[in-house]
XYZ file of C-alpha atoms in Angstrom:
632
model
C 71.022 60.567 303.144
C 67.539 62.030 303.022
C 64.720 64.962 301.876
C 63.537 67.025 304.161
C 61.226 70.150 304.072
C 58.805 72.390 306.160
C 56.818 75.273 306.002
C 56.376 77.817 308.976
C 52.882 79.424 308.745
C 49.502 79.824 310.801
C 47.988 77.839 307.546
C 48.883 74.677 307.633
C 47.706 72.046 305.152
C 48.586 68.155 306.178
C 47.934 67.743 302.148
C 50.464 70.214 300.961
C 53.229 68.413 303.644
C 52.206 64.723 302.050
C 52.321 66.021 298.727
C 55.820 68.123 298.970
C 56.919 64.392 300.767
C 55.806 62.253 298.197
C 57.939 64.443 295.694
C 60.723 63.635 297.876
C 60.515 59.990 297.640
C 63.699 59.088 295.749
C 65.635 61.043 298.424
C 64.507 58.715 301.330
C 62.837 55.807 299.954
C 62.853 53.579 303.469
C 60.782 55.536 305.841
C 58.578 59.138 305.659
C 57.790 61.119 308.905
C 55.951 64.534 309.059
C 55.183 66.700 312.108
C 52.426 69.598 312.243
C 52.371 72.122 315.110
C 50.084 75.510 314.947
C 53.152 77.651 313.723
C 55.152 74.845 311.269
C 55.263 71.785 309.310
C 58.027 69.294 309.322
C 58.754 66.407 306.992
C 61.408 64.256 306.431
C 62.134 60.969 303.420
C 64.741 58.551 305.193
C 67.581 56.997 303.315
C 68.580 54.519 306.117
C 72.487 54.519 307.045
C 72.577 54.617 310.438
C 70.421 53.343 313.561
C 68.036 51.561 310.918
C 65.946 50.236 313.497
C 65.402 53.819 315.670
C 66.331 56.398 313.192
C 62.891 57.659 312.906
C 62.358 61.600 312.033
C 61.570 64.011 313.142
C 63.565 62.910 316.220
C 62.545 65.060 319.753
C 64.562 66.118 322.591
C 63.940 65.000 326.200
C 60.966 67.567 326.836
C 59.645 67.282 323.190
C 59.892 71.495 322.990
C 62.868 70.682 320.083
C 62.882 68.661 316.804
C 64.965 68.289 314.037
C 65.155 67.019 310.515
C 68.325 66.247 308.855
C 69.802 65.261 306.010
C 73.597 63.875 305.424
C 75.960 62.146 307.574
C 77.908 63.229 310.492
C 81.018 61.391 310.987
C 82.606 62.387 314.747
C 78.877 62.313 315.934
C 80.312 58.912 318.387
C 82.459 61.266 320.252
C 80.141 64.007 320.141
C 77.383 62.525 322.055
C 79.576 60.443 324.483
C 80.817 64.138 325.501
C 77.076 65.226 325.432
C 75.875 62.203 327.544
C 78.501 63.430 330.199
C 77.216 66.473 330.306
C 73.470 65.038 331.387
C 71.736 64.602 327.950
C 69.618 61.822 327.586
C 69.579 60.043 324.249
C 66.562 57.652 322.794
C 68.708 56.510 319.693
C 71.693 55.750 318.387
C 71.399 58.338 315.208
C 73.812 60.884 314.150
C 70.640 62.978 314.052
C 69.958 62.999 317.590
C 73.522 63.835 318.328
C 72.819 67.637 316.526
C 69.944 68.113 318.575
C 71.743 67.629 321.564
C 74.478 69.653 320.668
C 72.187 72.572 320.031
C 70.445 72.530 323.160
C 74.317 72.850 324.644
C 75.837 75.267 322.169
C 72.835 76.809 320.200
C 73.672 77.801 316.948
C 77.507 77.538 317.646
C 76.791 73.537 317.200
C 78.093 73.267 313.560
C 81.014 74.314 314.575
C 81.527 70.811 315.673
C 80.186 69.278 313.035
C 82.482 66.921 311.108
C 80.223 65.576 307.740
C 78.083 66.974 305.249
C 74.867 67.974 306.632
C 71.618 69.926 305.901
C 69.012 70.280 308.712
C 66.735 72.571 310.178
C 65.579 72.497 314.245
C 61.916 73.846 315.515
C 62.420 75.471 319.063
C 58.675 75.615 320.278
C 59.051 77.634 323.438
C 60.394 80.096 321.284
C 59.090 79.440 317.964
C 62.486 79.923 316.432
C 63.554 77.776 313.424
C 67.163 77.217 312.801
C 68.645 75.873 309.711
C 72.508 74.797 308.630
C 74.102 73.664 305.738
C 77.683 72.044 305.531
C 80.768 73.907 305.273
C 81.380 73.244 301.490
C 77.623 72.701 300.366
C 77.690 68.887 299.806
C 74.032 68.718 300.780
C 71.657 71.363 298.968
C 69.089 73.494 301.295
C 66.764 75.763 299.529
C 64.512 78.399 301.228
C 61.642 80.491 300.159
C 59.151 83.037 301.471
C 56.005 83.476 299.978
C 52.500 84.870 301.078
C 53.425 85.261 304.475
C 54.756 81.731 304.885
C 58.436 80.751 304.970
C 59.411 76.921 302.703
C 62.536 75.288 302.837
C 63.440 71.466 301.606
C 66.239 69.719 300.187
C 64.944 70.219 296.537
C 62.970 72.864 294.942
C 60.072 70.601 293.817
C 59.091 70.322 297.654
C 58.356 73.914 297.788
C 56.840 74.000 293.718
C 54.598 71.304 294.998
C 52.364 73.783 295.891
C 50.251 75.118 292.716
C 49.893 78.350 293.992
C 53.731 78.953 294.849
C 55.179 82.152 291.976
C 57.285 80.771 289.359
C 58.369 84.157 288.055
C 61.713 83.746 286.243
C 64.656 85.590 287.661
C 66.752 87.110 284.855
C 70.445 87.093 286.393
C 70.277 83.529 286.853
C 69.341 82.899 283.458
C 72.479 84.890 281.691
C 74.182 83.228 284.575
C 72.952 79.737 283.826
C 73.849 80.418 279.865
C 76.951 82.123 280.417
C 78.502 78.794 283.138
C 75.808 76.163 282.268
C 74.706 76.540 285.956
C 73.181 78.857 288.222
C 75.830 79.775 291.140
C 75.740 81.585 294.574
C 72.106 82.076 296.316
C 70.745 82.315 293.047
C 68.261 79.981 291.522
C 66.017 80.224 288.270
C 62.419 81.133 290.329
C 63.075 84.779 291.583
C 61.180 83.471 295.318
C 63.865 80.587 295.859
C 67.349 81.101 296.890
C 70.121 78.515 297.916
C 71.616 78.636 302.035
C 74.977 79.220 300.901
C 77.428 76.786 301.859
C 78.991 77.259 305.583
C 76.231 79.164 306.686
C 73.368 79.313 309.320
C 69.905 80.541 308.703
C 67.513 81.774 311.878
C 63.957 82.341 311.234
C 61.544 84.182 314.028
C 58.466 86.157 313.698
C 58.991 86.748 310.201
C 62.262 88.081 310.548
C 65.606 86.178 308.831
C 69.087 86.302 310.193
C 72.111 84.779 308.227
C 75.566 83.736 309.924
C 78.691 82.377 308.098
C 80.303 80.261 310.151
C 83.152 78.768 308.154
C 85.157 80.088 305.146
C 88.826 78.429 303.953
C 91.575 80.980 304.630
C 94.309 80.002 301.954
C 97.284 80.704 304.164
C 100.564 79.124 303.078
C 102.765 77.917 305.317
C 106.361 78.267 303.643
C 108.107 77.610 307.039
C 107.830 73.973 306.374
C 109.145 71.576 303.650
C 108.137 69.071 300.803
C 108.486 65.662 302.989
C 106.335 67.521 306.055
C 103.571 68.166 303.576
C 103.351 64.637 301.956
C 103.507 62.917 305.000
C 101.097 64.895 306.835
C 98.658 64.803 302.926
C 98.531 61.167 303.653
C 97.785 60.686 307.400
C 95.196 63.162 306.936
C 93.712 61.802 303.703
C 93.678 58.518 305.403
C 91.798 59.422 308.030
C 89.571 61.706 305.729
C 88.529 58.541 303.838
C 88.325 55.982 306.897
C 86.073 57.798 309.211
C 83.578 57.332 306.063
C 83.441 53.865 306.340
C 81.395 53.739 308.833
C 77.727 52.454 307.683
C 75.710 49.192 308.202
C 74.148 49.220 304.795
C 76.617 47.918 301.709
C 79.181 49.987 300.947
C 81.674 50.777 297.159
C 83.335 53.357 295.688
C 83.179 55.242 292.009
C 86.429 54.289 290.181
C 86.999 56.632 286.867
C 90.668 55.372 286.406
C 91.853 59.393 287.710
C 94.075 59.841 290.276
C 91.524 60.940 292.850
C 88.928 58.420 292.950
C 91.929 55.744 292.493
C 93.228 57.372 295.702
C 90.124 56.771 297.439
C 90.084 53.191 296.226
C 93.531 52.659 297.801
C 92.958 53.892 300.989
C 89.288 52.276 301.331
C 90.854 49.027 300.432
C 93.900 49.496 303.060
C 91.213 50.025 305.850
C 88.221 48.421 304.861
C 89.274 44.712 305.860
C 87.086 43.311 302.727
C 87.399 43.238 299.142
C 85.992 47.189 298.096
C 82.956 47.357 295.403
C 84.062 49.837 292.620
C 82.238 51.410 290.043
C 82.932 52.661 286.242
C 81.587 53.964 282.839
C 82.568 54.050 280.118
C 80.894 55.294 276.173
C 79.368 54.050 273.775
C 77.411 55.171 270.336
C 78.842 57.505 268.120
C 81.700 58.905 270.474
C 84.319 59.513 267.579
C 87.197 58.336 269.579
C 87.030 59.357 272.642
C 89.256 58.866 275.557
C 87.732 56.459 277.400
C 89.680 55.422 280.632
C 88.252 52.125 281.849
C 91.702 50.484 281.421
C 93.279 52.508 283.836
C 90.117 51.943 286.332
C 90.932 48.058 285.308
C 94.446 48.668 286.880
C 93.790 49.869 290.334
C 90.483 47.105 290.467
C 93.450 44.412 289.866
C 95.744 45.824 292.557
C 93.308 45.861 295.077
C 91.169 43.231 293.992
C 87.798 44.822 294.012
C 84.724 43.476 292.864
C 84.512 45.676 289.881
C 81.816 46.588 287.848
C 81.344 48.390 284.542
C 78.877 50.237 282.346
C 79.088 51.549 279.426
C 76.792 54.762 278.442
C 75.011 54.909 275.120
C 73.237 58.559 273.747
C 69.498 56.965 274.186
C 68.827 59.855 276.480
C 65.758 61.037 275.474
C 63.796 59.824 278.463
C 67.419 60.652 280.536
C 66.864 64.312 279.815
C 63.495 64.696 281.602
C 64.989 62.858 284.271
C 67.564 65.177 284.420
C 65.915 68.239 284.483
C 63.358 66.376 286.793
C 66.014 66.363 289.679
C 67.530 69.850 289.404
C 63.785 71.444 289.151
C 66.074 74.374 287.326
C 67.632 74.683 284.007
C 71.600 72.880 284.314
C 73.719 72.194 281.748
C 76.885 70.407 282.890
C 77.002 67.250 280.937
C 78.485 65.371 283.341
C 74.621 64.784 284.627
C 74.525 61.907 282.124
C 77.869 59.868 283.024
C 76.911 60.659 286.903
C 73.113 59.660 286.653
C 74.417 55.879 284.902
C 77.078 55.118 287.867
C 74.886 56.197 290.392
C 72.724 53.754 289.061
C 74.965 50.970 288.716
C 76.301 51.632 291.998
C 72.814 51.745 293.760
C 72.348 47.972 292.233
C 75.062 46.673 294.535
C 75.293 49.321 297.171
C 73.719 52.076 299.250
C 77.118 54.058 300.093
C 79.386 54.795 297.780
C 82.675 57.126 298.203
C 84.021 59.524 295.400
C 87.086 61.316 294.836
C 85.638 64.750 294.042
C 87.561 67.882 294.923
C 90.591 66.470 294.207
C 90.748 69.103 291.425
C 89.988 72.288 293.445
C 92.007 71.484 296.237
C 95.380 70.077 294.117
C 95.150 72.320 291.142
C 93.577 69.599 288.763
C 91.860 71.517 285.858
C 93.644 72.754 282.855
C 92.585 76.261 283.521
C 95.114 76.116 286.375
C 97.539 75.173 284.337
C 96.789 78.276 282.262
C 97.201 80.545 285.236
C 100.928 78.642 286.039
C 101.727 79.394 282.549
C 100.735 82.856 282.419
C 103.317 84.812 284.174
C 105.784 82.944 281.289
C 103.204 84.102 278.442
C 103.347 87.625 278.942
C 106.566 88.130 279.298
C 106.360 87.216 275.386
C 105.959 90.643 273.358
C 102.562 91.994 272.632
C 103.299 90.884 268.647
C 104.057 87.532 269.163
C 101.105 87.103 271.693
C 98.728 88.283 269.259
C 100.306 86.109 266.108
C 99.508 83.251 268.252
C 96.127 83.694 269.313
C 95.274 84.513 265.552
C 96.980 81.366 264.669
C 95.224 79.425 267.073
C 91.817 80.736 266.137
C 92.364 79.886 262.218
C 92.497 76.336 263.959
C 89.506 73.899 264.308
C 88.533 72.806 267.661
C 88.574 68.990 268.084
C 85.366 67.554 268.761
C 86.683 64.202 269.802
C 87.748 64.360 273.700
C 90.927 65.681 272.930
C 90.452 69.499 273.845
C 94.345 70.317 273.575
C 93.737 72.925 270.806
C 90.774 74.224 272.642
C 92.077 74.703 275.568
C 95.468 76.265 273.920
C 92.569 78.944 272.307
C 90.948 79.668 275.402
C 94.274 80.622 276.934
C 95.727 82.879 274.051
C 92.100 84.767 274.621
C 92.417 85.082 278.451
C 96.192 85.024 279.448
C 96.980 88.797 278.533
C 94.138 89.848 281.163
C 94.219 90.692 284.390
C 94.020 87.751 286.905
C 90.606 87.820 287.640
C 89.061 88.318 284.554
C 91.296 85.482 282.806
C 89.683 83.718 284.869
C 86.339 84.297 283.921
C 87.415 83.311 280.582
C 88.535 80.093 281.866
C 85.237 79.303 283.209
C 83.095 81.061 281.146
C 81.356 78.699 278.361
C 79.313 81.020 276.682
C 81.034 84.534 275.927
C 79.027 88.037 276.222
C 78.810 88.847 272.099
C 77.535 85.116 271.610
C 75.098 85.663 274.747
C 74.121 89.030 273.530
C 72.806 87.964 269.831
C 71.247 84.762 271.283
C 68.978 87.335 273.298
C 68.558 89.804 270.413
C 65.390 91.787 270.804
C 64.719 90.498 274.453
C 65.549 93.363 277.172
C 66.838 90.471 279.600
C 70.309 90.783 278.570
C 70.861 94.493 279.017
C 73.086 95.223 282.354
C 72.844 91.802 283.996
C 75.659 90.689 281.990
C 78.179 92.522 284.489
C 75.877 91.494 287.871
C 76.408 87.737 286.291
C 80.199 88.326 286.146
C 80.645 89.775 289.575
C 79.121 86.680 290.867
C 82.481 85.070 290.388
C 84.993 87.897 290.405
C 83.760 88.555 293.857
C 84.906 85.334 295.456
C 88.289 85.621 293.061
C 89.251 88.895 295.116
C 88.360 87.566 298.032
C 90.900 88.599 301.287
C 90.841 84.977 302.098
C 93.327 84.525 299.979
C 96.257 85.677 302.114
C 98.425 86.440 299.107
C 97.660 89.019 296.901
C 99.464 87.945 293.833
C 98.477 84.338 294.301
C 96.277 84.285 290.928
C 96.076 80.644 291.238
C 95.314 80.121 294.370
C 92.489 82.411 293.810
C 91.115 80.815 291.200
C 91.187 77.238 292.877
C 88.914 79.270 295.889
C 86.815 80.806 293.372
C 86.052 77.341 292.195
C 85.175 76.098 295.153
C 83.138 78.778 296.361
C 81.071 78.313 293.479
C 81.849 75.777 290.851
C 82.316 72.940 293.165
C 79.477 73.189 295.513
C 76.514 74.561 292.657
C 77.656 72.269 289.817
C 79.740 69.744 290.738
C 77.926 68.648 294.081
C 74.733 69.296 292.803
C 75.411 66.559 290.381
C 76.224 64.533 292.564
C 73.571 65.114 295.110
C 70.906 65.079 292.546
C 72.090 61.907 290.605
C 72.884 59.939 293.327
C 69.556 60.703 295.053
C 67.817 59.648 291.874
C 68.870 56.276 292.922
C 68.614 56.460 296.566
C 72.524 56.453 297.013
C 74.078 58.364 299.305
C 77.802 59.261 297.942
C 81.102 60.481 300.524
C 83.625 62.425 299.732
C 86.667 62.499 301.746
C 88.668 65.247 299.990
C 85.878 67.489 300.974
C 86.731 66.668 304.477
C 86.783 70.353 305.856
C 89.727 69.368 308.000
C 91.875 67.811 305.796
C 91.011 71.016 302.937
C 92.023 73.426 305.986
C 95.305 71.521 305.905
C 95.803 71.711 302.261
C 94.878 75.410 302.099
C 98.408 75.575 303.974
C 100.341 74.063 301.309
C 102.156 76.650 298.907
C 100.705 77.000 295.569
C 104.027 75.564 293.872
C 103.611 72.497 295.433
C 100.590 71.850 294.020
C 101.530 72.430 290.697
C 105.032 72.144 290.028
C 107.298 72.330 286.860
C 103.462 72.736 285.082
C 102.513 69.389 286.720
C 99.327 69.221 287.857
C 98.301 67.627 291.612
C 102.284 67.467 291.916
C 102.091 66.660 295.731
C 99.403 64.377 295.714
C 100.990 62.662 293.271
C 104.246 62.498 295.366
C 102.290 61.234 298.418
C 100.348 58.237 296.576
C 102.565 57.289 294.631
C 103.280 54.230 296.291
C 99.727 53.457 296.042
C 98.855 53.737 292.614
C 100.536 52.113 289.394
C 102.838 54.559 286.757
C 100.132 54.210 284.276
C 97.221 55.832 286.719
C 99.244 58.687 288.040
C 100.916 60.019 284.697
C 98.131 59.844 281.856
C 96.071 62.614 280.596
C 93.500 63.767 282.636
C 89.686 62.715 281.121
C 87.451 64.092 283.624
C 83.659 62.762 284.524
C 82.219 63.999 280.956
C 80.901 62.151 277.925
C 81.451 62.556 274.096
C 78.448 65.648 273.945
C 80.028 67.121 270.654
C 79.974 64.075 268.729
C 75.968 62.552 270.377
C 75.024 65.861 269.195
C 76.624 65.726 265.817
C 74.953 62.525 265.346
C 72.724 60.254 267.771
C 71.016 63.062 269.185
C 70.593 65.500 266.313
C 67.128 64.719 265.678
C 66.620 65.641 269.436
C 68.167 68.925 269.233
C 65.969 69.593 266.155
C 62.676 68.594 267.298
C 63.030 71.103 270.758
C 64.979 73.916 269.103
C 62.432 74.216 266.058
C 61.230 78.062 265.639
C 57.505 76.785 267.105
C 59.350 75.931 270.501
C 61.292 79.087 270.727
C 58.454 81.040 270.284
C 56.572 79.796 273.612
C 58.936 82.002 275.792
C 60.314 84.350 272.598
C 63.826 84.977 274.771
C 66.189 83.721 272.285
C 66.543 84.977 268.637
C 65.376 81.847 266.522
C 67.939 82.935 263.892
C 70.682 82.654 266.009
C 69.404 79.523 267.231
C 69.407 78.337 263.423
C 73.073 79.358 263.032
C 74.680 78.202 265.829
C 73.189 74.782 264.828
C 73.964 74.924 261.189
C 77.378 75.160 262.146
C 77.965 72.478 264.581
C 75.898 70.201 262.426
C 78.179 71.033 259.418
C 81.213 70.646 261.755
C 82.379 74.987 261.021
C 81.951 75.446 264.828
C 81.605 73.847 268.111
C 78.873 74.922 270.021
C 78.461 71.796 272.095
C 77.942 73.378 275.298
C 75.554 76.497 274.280
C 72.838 73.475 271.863
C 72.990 71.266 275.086
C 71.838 74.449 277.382
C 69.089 75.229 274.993
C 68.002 72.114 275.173
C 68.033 71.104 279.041
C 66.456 74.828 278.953
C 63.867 74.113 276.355
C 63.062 71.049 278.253
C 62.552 72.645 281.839
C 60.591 75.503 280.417
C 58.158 73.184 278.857
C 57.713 70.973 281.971
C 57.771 73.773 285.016
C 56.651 77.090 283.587
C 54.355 76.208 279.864
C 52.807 72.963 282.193
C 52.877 74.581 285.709
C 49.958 72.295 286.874
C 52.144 68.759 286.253
């Protein structure tokens, strides 16, 4: 795992590649390379996996007319280059990194097509001055890109291309109702109005000033009802199994996260089966003032016992003051998923012991994990209710309090009696909306940055809920699980993994993300992934004889800490001290009365506003360190 960055211009500045290096230094802390030619700049921060003694970038071709820079791991790149050494290409190492070089000069931009991994990279062609940049199929590894002044910027993280002074930080105002209304930025979108994302699964050409985009992958949901239960387990497992082996490969230490979920206990499993040596696992757990919250450590404890892994534990306190910075240091952008904080500690751990570590993420979007699935399974039932009885409910369930102590049962209940009489696609954006439009709206009274973005924002995600690559029309939940990882999973999720784990210098695998085995599972019908309202039922039926009762039937947790309750509490005087009226009034986009009401009521316990007072204050934060201090 790596950083890696370049600039194509006819001004090049050695000074401005060290210095947008140097910010990449926790991405590649074991070796730095940069290459200047008249036309570009190349640089590259080196994580060492594989080849440690000639894995060197940027790495040449025979002639020295291509180079690349690359970031991520390629796991088929053994059979790749035997086949490309057969066909006369002469290699200098044994690096994955080579092996994509190689393959371009054979297939040109056609290459990724054979790539099996998560990658990022970008090749310089200098005969004819092309520069060609990929990113993986499901956006495991970030690439952002930029044009500016003439010049065209692209690097692994945004602070690469912000290193220069003179780059426009203008703030783009769909991706700030976006970032409010989903506590992250999605799509192409990012909070500077000059910076945009390479969407996952797609190629990006640059030439004589001129950009061409290509998509070369989507997942075509496609259900294959021609074949029965047993097939699909059997055929889940084999494929898993392979999924998570081929990611063993490394010659640095290797572990695994282990929350005590069904995914990353899966993972454990299978790493253990083929691994040949006890497995190093990872957990958290929390600490401070976390009102009773579901902590599942014991479960972890379970599988660690089975398979006797050398398992360690933390356990995460609210003493996050200098944690915050940090945070908002490694996303260079306002994001608000609290997960950040649980991810940024295990990462840590992890990195103590290990430089590898494999995690059972997209589980969820591929088996129908979160409870807002479970509310699209239990809609068709709902409104078949009458309209009265509907509407008694959801008043009765808003006269309720929400629970503020990890058990979101009644919350999530509410959510659903708002969103279940809607059409498809828009109960699901009130499933994964966090912040609604009227609360939105009067946090931005008497700023003009509201006005019409608010529908733009939504379309973001109804867009990829309609998609045709659904192949069933009525398939609501099917389309929600692609919407989620079309956008959720690849812009929040990944991202905090990718940007907590690089804090540490850890690269982190995820074999459910393994494009083949999710092209497999996009042929399984919907109702075996969630059957009789159970949740991952198939996954469930094909591990079960890996995983003990206890693991595969408790209540979900997820990878989030007690926020409600540290900001009730520990971190109140936080949330004061950045939200205070003198604050606000740097920027003057939110109304500072709403901003005293919605924490008056938290505080007092009337409301729960968890989510909205922890974006304000990773926003707060960011705006005072990138845009009020634009020189640090």
């Amino acid at each position: 795992m790596c950083g890696i960055f370049g600039k194509v211009t006819k001004n090049l500045s050695r000074e401005e590649l060290e210095q947008a290096s140097n910010s990449l230094v926790h991405r590649g802390p074991d070796d730095a390379g940069i290459y200047i030619s008249p036309l570009i700049g190349l640089g590259h921060r080196r994580l060492s996996i594989i080849d440690l003694a000639g894995g060197h970038q940027p790495v040449f071709n025979e002639d020295g007319s291509k180079c690349i820079v690359f970031n991520g791991e390629i796991f088929n790149y053994v059979g790749l280059r035997d086949q490309l050494i057969s066909k006369g290409h002469v290699f200098s190492t044994r690096s994955d990194t080579e092996t994509i070089l190689h393959a371009y000069e054979e297939w040109g931009e056609t290459c990724v097509e054979r790539l099996r991994g998560m990658f990022a990279f970008a090749i310089w062609d200098e005969k004819s001055k092309e520069l060609f940049l990929a990113r993986d199929r499901l956006g495991i590894k970030p690439l952002f890109y930029a044009e500016h002044d003439g010049a065209f910027y692209f690097a692994s993280e945004m602070k690469a291309i912000l290193a220069n002074r003179h780059f426009p930080r203008e703030m783009d105002d769909l991706a700030l109702i976006a970032y409010f209304s989903y506590s992250y930025i999605p799509k192409a979108l990012t909070i500077y109005k000059h910076i945009r994302k390479l969407l996952p699964g797609h190629t990006l050409t640059v030439q004589d000033g001129r950009l061409k985009f290509r998509k070369y992958w989507d997942l075509h949901i496609a259900p294959d009802r021609g074949k029965n239960e047993a097939y699909f387990i059997h055929r889940l497992g084999e494929i898993l199994e392979e999924a998570v082996r081929i990611r063993l490969m490394s010659e640095v230490p290797l572990g695994a996260f282990l929350s005590g979920g069904i995914d990353s206990s899966t993972v454990v499993a299978l790493m253990s089966r083929n691994l040949g040596s006890a497995a190093n696992t990872f957990c958290i757990g929390f600490g401070g003032n976390a009102g009773g919250y579901l902590d599942e450590r014991l479960f972890a404890r379970e599988v660690a016992r089975r398979y006797s892994t050398n398992h360690r534990e933390y356990e995460v306190h609210p003493e996050i003051q200098g944690l915050l910075e940090t945070i908002v240091s490694a996303f260079d952008e306002p994001f608000a998923d609290d997960s950040a904080i649980p991810s940024y500690y295990v990462c840590r751990m992890a990195r103590e012991n290990v430089t590898v570590a494999l995690s059972g993420l997209g589980g969820d979007e591929v088996f129908a994990g979160y409870e807002r699935y479970l509310g699209f399974a239990l809609r068709k039932a709902y409104t078949r209710f009458p309209l009265f009885m509907r509407e008694n409910l959801r008043s009765t369930l808003e006269r309720l309090p929400e629970r503020a102590d990890g058990h979101y049962t009644i919350n999530h209940m509410k959510r659903f009696a708002r969103s279940a009489s809607l059409p498809p696609d828009l109960a699901y954006l009130g499933f994964a909306t966090k912040t609604g439009q009227k609360t939105l709206k009067a946090l931005f009274s008497g700023s003009e940055r509201f006005g019409q973005r608010w529908k733009a924002c939504r379309d973001l995600l109804l867009s990829e809920f309609n998609s045709e690559n659904v192949e069933e029309p009525h398939d609501s939940l099917h389309r929600a699980m692609y919407c989620d990882i079309k956008t959720y999973l690849p812009e929040d999720i990944l991202s905090v993994t990718d940007r907590m784990s690089m804090q540490h210098g850890l690269e982190v695998r995820v074999p459910f993300l393994d494009h083949p085995f999710m092209e497999f599972c996009a042929t399984i019908p919907v109702e075996l992934k969630m059957k009789w309202f159970q949740k991952k039922y198939l996954l469930k039926k094909a591990v079960k004889h890996l995983l003990p009762h206890s693991v595969l039937h408790h209540r979900k947790q997820g990878f989030v800490g007690p926020m409600t309750q540290w900001l009730k509490n520990d971190l109140k005087p936080t949330v004061e001290s950045h939200l205070c009226e003198d604050n606000l009034r740097k920027h003057g986009l939110f109304n500072a009365k709403m901003v005293r009401r919605i924490l008056a009521e938290h505080f007092s316990g009337k409301e729960i506003h968890d989510t909205l007072i922890w974006s304000l204050l990773v926003f707060q934060t960011w705006y005072e360190r990138y845009m009020e201090n634009r020189e640090s």
